[in-house]
Amino acid sequence: MSVLVFVEGLNGEIKKSSLEAATYGSQVAQAMGTSATAVAIGDVNEAALAKLGEQGISKVLYDSDDRLKQFVADAYVKVIAKAAQQESAKVLVFSNSNIGAAVGSKLAVRLNGSLATNVTELPKMDGGNFIVTRGVFSGKAFADVNLTSDVKIIAVKKNSTDIVSNAGNTATVEKLSADLADADFAAAPKETVMQDTSSGVLLQEAEIVVSGGRGMKGPENWHLIEELAKELGAATACSKPVSDIGWRPHHEHVGQTGITVSPNLYIAAGISGAIQHLAGVNSSKVIVVINKDPEAPFFKAADYGIVGDALEVLPKLIEAAKALDK
Amino acid sequence: MKILVCISNVPDTTSKINFTGDNKEFDKNGVQFVINPWDEYALTRAIELKEAKGGSVTVLNVGEADAEPNIRKALAIGADDAIRVNAHPKDAYFVAQQITAIAKEGGYDMILMGKESIDYNGFQVHNMVGEMMGIPSVTPAFKLDMVDDSTARLEREIEGGKEVVEVKLPFVASAQQPMCEPRIPNMRGIMTARTKPLKVVEPAGAEAKSEYVHYSKPEKKSGVKMIDAENAGEVIKLLRNEAKVL
Ligand SMILES: Cc1cc2nc3c(=O)[nH]c(=O)nc-3n(C[C@H](O)[C@H](O)[C@H](O)COP(=O)(O)OP(=O)(O)OC[C@H]3O[C@@H](n4cnc5c(N)ncnc54)[C@H](O)[C@@H]3O)c2cc1C
Ligand SMILES: Cc1cc2nc3c(=O)[nH]c(=O)nc-3n(C[C@H](O)[C@H](O)[C@H](O)COP(=O)(O)OP(=O)(O)OC[C@H]3O[C@@H](n4cnc5c(N)ncnc54)[C@H](O)[C@@H]3O)c2cc1C
């Protein structure tokens, strides 16, 4: 019996969200009196794998099949199912990413397990129950869910686990081969195109997000958003109308019908704070709102507010950010 | 082409969310229900494909009779017929099994869903159905076109990029924007929807794999601290020294 964590790589490194999943999985293992194993697939350096010991992982299973460098659901599921069987895993932990949730859903069917996505806290285990807390109603509530099957699958919400790093601890790395056939790659993507993120920070993984709305007046003013983002090491985002009019690309749109983010800091400039926008950002730890209208609804959800013209306020923030010692 | 579109009946995006019975149940009192916004993308794209290629669009909901106004709305937008599996949807696994049972029987070429329900935020039913049926599931997709009569080309979002995928029919996909511009019903649609067939079927034997035991709401913010626009740079210092997020 063990806990199995699925780890995703990007450009050779382990994604931050996977380090969170590894930390979460290790903590579950500890509470259950067992050990945590990670299964790594895809674009990740073998050197980075041993370092997962810092998050409390004792063993890493690695499938180095080159075809797995890009995401192919059927193949990934086969590899993880093999690892789960080998480790007699009773709890499987994923990051609640597009890949993690997809693979987790398929494994729930294949392993006949209970799945909870968007999980924000460690499980409470007592009296045969296994209860996790997950975000529901688009950030407006939490639900406690008892996972009743023998196998439990958890997809952990990004930025809800503080990564533990015990320097010096290393995990053993073992090869894993799931004997993949060509048929497992039948639905492989024809092409993968990565975005050119202006700040170099992935929105879904970002700890800080600088976001602009219609109050920014036009795309010609977005250099202010980008400059502040660059100074803070942040990703950039926008409201829905901004991407609808084409000032910014759709993959930057956050909210109910866009991307959900939960960074440590969300800075909103010229965004009114409509409920559908808030749904995508309301679990941010700290929110700063810049709006020229003191009655803008966003101020009710903010921790810090500035009433003023964003085009005048943002340069002041950029200047102050430049003055910070980093 | 036979297309099945699965729609979920969810509280309107502006609803205040409350719970009853010792916080064990969602309080539907005074809540307006709508078609899950993402499912509207799936529905409209299905109708567009039907208009271009011929065929039919069937909408499917797993839920109780109170979902029927929104099922009728989907018919008014342009679906041809509807099926409601008459059951209290207990969890995603249960819903996926019901959809699978209907899909297997109907022999659909394409099963379209929304990316995620805005109430239970599962982001899972589509992949479960794909796995249960043994066919590809492409999620979340923001572009869907037919290459030829048996192949579709989709673009799906991955963190930090996109993938272009070509799949043979049948397949499952979930929709998100900007797949299309969701349609709203017109007067003629509303009139014809009244007479379009809505079949109510009893659920297939299926078990849920989770129990919702308790709900809670996030803690309220302690209030906003206002900073004078003239000294706006102060906020950066506060973020470092007080909020400790920089
Ligand atoms: C089903 C549905 C789903 C939706 N999903 C989303 C979603 O996912 N994401 C989303 O963002 N929206 C979504 N919306 C739209 C949402 O309701 C709002 O219309 C939208 O968020 C408003 O965007 P905005 O704040 O940029 O623009 P506006 O509402 O136009 O607000 C602009 C704000 O900028 C301020 N302003 C103007 N000039 C300045 C200036 N010079 N300096 C500072 N402030 C200034 C104004 O006071 C105002 O508050 C959805 C709507 C529906 C119905
Ligand atoms: C405790 C509890 C109480 C519930 N009570 C109700 C209720 O009273 N009324 C009610 O209608 N639902 C109810 N639901 C069901 C809920 O709306 C979902 O159908 C189900 O939980 C799946 O949600 P999800 O977030 O995992 O779906 P996701 O995986 O996020 O959904 C993805 C897509 O699957 C499709 N889909 C999801 N659910 C359905 C469905 N039911 N029918 C057809 N297609 C669907 C949609 O296309 C959706 O966009 C309840 C769920 C729970 C857990």
mmCIF file of C-alpha atoms in Angstrom, chain A residues 14-189:
data_model
loop_
_atom_site.group_PDB
_atom_site.id
_atom_site.type_symbol
_atom_site.label_atom_id
_atom_site.label_comp_id
_atom_site.label_asym_id
_atom_site.label_seq_id
_atom_site.Cartn_x
_atom_site.Cartn_y
_atom_site.Cartn_z
ATOM 1 C CA ILE A 14 9.442 19.580 -12.750
ATOM 2 C CA LYS A 15 6.458 21.926 -12.785
ATOM 3 C CA LYS A 16 5.795 23.916 -9.649
ATOM 4 C CA SER A 17 2.286 22.441 -9.467
ATOM 5 C CA SER A 18 3.830 18.966 -9.454
ATOM 6 C CA LEU A 19 6.132 19.896 -6.570
ATOM 7 C CA GLU A 20 2.949 20.880 -4.738
ATOM 8 C CA ALA A 21 1.377 17.512 -5.591
ATOM 9 C CA ALA A 22 4.549 15.738 -4.418
ATOM 10 C CA THR A 23 4.419 17.607 -1.104
ATOM 11 C CA TYR A 24 0.719 16.811 -0.720
ATOM 12 C CA GLY A 25 1.255 13.132 -1.555
ATOM 13 C CA SER A 26 4.121 12.795 0.909
ATOM 14 C CA GLN A 27 2.019 14.344 3.652
ATOM 15 C CA VAL A 28 -0.844 11.933 2.936
ATOM 16 C CA ALA A 29 1.611 9.027 2.981
ATOM 17 C CA GLN A 30 2.981 10.156 6.312
ATOM 18 C CA ALA A 31 -0.511 10.357 7.824
ATOM 19 C CA MET A 32 -1.222 6.849 6.528
ATOM 20 C CA GLY A 33 2.099 5.480 7.800
ATOM 21 C CA THR A 34 3.352 4.581 4.365
ATOM 22 C CA SER A 35 5.706 5.958 1.733
ATOM 23 C CA ALA A 36 5.153 8.110 -1.346
ATOM 24 C CA THR A 37 6.322 7.143 -4.813
ATOM 25 C CA ALA A 38 6.295 9.486 -7.790
ATOM 26 C CA VAL A 39 5.740 8.489 -11.383
ATOM 27 C CA ALA A 40 7.291 10.863 -13.881
ATOM 28 C CA ILE A 41 6.585 11.024 -17.577
ATOM 29 C CA GLY A 42 7.364 13.456 -20.267
ATOM 30 C CA ASP A 43 9.736 16.299 -20.678
ATOM 31 C CA VAL A 44 11.769 16.069 -17.469
ATOM 32 C CA ASN A 45 15.496 15.667 -16.698
ATOM 33 C CA GLU A 46 16.459 12.576 -14.773
ATOM 34 C CA ALA A 47 18.604 14.809 -12.568
ATOM 35 C CA ALA A 48 15.532 16.714 -11.406
ATOM 36 C CA LEU A 49 13.830 13.481 -10.329
ATOM 37 C CA ALA A 50 16.119 12.513 -7.452
ATOM 38 C CA LYS A 51 15.519 15.968 -5.989
ATOM 39 C CA LEU A 52 11.883 15.026 -5.400
ATOM 40 C CA GLY A 53 13.258 13.557 -2.156
ATOM 41 C CA GLU A 54 13.175 17.144 -0.892
ATOM 42 C CA GLN A 55 9.391 17.021 -1.046
ATOM 43 C CA GLY A 56 9.369 13.694 0.817
ATOM 44 C CA ILE A 57 9.163 11.313 -2.146
ATOM 45 C CA SER A 58 11.162 8.142 -1.489
ATOM 46 C CA LYS A 59 11.120 6.575 -4.929
ATOM 47 C CA VAL A 60 10.605 7.868 -8.455
ATOM 48 C CA LEU A 61 9.516 5.653 -11.333
ATOM 49 C CA TYR A 62 10.511 7.127 -14.642
ATOM 50 C CA ASP A 63 9.408 6.110 -18.105
ATOM 51 C CA SER A 64 11.863 7.629 -20.552
ATOM 52 C CA ASP A 65 9.988 6.601 -23.726
ATOM 53 C CA ASP A 66 10.586 9.553 -26.055
ATOM 54 C CA ARG A 67 7.059 9.406 -27.417
ATOM 55 C CA LEU A 68 5.824 10.477 -23.977
ATOM 56 C CA LYS A 69 7.465 13.893 -24.280
ATOM 57 C CA GLN A 70 4.136 15.198 -25.507
ATOM 58 C CA PHE A 71 0.871 14.474 -23.726
ATOM 59 C CA VAL A 72 -1.049 11.442 -24.995
ATOM 60 C CA ALA A 73 -3.796 10.517 -22.550
ATOM 61 C CA ASP A 74 -4.045 6.792 -23.320
ATOM 62 C CA ALA A 75 -0.307 6.256 -23.055
ATOM 63 C CA TYR A 76 -0.005 8.286 -19.859
ATOM 64 C CA VAL A 77 -2.885 6.374 -18.288
ATOM 65 C CA LYS A 78 -1.228 3.074 -19.123
ATOM 66 C CA VAL A 79 2.079 4.096 -17.539
ATOM 67 C CA ILE A 80 0.461 5.429 -14.371
ATOM 68 C CA ALA A 81 -1.824 2.397 -14.057
ATOM 69 C CA LYS A 82 1.213 0.163 -14.307
ATOM 70 C CA ALA A 83 2.983 2.159 -11.587
ATOM 71 C CA ALA A 84 -0.139 2.063 -9.398
ATOM 72 C CA GLN A 85 -0.345 -1.694 -9.731
ATOM 73 C CA GLN A 86 3.367 -2.200 -9.057
ATOM 74 C CA GLU A 87 3.185 -0.031 -5.925
ATOM 75 C CA SER A 88 -0.253 -1.288 -4.794
ATOM 76 C CA ALA A 89 -1.213 2.379 -4.619
ATOM 77 C CA LYS A 90 -4.401 3.177 -2.728
ATOM 78 C CA VAL A 91 -4.120 6.940 -3.084
ATOM 79 C CA LEU A 92 -3.127 8.652 -6.338
ATOM 80 C CA VAL A 93 -2.271 12.348 -6.328
ATOM 81 C CA PHE A 94 -2.263 14.692 -9.333
ATOM 82 C CA SER A 95 -2.086 18.395 -9.899
ATOM 83 C CA ASN A 96 -5.459 19.766 -11.005
ATOM 84 C CA SER A 97 -4.033 20.710 -14.399
ATOM 85 C CA ASN A 98 -5.537 19.988 -17.796
ATOM 86 C CA ILE A 99 -3.263 16.948 -17.973
ATOM 87 C CA GLY A 100 -3.586 15.843 -14.343
ATOM 88 C CA ALA A 101 -7.381 16.066 -14.232
ATOM 89 C CA ALA A 102 -7.718 14.289 -17.596
ATOM 90 C CA VAL A 103 -5.504 11.394 -16.623
ATOM 91 C CA GLY A 104 -7.044 11.254 -13.136
ATOM 92 C CA SER A 105 -10.579 11.010 -14.588
ATOM 93 C CA LYS A 106 -9.614 8.158 -16.878
ATOM 94 C CA LEU A 107 -7.825 6.320 -14.090
ATOM 95 C CA ALA A 108 -10.890 6.665 -11.857
ATOM 96 C CA VAL A 109 -12.734 4.582 -14.424
ATOM 97 C CA ARG A 110 -9.907 2.131 -15.067
ATOM 98 C CA LEU A 111 -9.055 1.549 -11.385
ATOM 99 C CA ASN A 112 -12.662 1.807 -10.243
ATOM 100 C CA GLY A 113 -11.677 4.604 -7.882
ATOM 101 C CA SER A 114 -13.239 7.697 -6.308
ATOM 102 C CA LEU A 115 -12.053 10.961 -7.825
ATOM 103 C CA ALA A 116 -11.997 14.422 -6.284
ATOM 104 C CA THR A 117 -10.653 17.316 -8.377
ATOM 105 C CA ASN A 118 -9.910 20.876 -7.268
ATOM 106 C CA VAL A 119 -8.896 19.695 -3.780
ATOM 107 C CA THR A 120 -7.631 22.380 -1.408
ATOM 108 C CA GLU A 121 -6.760 20.540 1.810
ATOM 109 C CA LEU A 122 -5.226 17.349 3.143
ATOM 110 C CA PRO A 123 -7.675 14.478 3.744
ATOM 111 C CA LYS A 124 -9.237 13.815 7.105
ATOM 112 C CA MET A 125 -9.074 10.119 7.811
ATOM 113 C CA ASP A 126 -11.049 8.663 10.669
ATOM 114 C CA GLY A 127 -13.566 5.912 11.260
ATOM 115 C CA GLY A 128 -13.058 4.516 7.760
ATOM 116 C CA ASN A 129 -13.842 7.869 6.141
ATOM 117 C CA PHE A 130 -11.510 9.648 3.761
ATOM 118 C CA ILE A 131 -12.769 13.198 3.477
ATOM 119 C CA VAL A 132 -11.226 15.872 1.276
ATOM 120 C CA THR A 133 -12.217 19.507 0.863
ATOM 121 C CA ARG A 134 -12.679 20.789 -2.678
ATOM 122 C CA GLY A 135 -13.589 24.126 -4.221
ATOM 123 C CA VAL A 136 -17.122 24.247 -5.640
ATOM 124 C CA PHE A 137 -19.491 26.869 -7.071
ATOM 125 C CA SER A 138 -16.613 28.592 -8.861
ATOM 126 C CA GLY A 139 -14.815 29.758 -5.758
ATOM 127 C CA LYS A 140 -17.951 30.684 -3.831
ATOM 128 C CA ALA A 141 -17.882 27.619 -1.555
ATOM 129 C CA PHE A 142 -16.058 24.497 -0.412
ATOM 130 C CA ALA A 143 -17.442 20.991 -0.110
ATOM 131 C CA ASP A 144 -16.251 18.131 2.077
ATOM 132 C CA VAL A 145 -16.444 14.919 0.108
ATOM 133 C CA ASN A 146 -16.062 11.384 1.376
ATOM 134 C CA LEU A 147 -14.263 9.202 -1.157
ATOM 135 C CA THR A 148 -15.901 5.829 -0.719
ATOM 136 C CA SER A 149 -14.005 3.546 -3.114
ATOM 137 C CA ASP A 150 -10.974 1.538 -2.127
ATOM 138 C CA VAL A 151 -8.776 3.570 -4.484
ATOM 139 C CA LYS A 152 -8.844 7.364 -4.007
ATOM 140 C CA ILE A 153 -7.706 9.786 -6.684
ATOM 141 C CA ILE A 154 -7.039 13.393 -5.772
ATOM 142 C CA ALA A 155 -6.289 16.318 -8.087
ATOM 143 C CA VAL A 156 -4.859 19.127 -5.968
ATOM 144 C CA LYS A 157 -5.767 22.724 -6.761
ATOM 145 C CA LYS A 158 -2.768 24.762 -7.811
ATOM 146 C CA ASN A 159 -1.159 27.053 -5.276
ATOM 147 C CA SER A 160 -3.070 25.529 -2.339
ATOM 148 C CA THR A 161 -0.127 23.504 -0.955
ATOM 149 C CA ASP A 162 3.039 25.105 0.438
ATOM 150 C CA ILE A 163 5.949 23.247 -1.127
ATOM 151 C CA VAL A 164 8.197 21.558 1.449
ATOM 152 C CA SER A 165 11.896 21.446 0.528
ATOM 153 C CA ASN A 166 14.173 19.445 2.822
ATOM 154 C CA ALA A 167 17.508 20.095 1.141
ATOM 155 C CA GLY A 168 19.725 17.060 0.762
ATOM 156 C CA ASN A 169 16.973 14.408 0.801
ATOM 157 C CA THR A 170 17.071 12.414 -2.393
ATOM 158 C CA ALA A 171 14.738 9.869 -3.916
ATOM 159 C CA THR A 172 15.877 6.708 -5.645
ATOM 160 C CA VAL A 173 15.085 6.727 -9.350
ATOM 161 C CA GLU A 174 13.993 3.516 -11.076
ATOM 162 C CA LYS A 175 13.114 2.875 -14.682
ATOM 163 C CA LEU A 176 9.583 1.884 -15.479
ATOM 164 C CA SER A 177 8.408 0.485 -18.749
ATOM 165 C CA ALA A 178 4.766 0.026 -19.570
ATOM 166 C CA ASP A 179 5.479 -1.688 -22.909
ATOM 167 C CA LEU A 180 3.596 0.923 -24.881
ATOM 168 C CA ALA A 181 2.311 -0.043 -28.294
ATOM 169 C CA ASP A 182 1.760 2.200 -31.296
ATOM 170 C CA ALA A 183 -1.978 1.974 -30.659
ATOM 171 C CA ASP A 184 -1.488 3.826 -27.370
ATOM 172 C CA PHE A 185 -0.347 6.826 -29.387
ATOM 173 C CA ALA A 186 -3.199 6.784 -31.908
ATOM 174 C CA ALA A 187 -4.618 10.044 -30.548
ATOM 175 C CA ALA A 188 -1.220 11.744 -30.300
ATOM 176 C CA PRO A 189 -1.316 15.437 -31.168
#
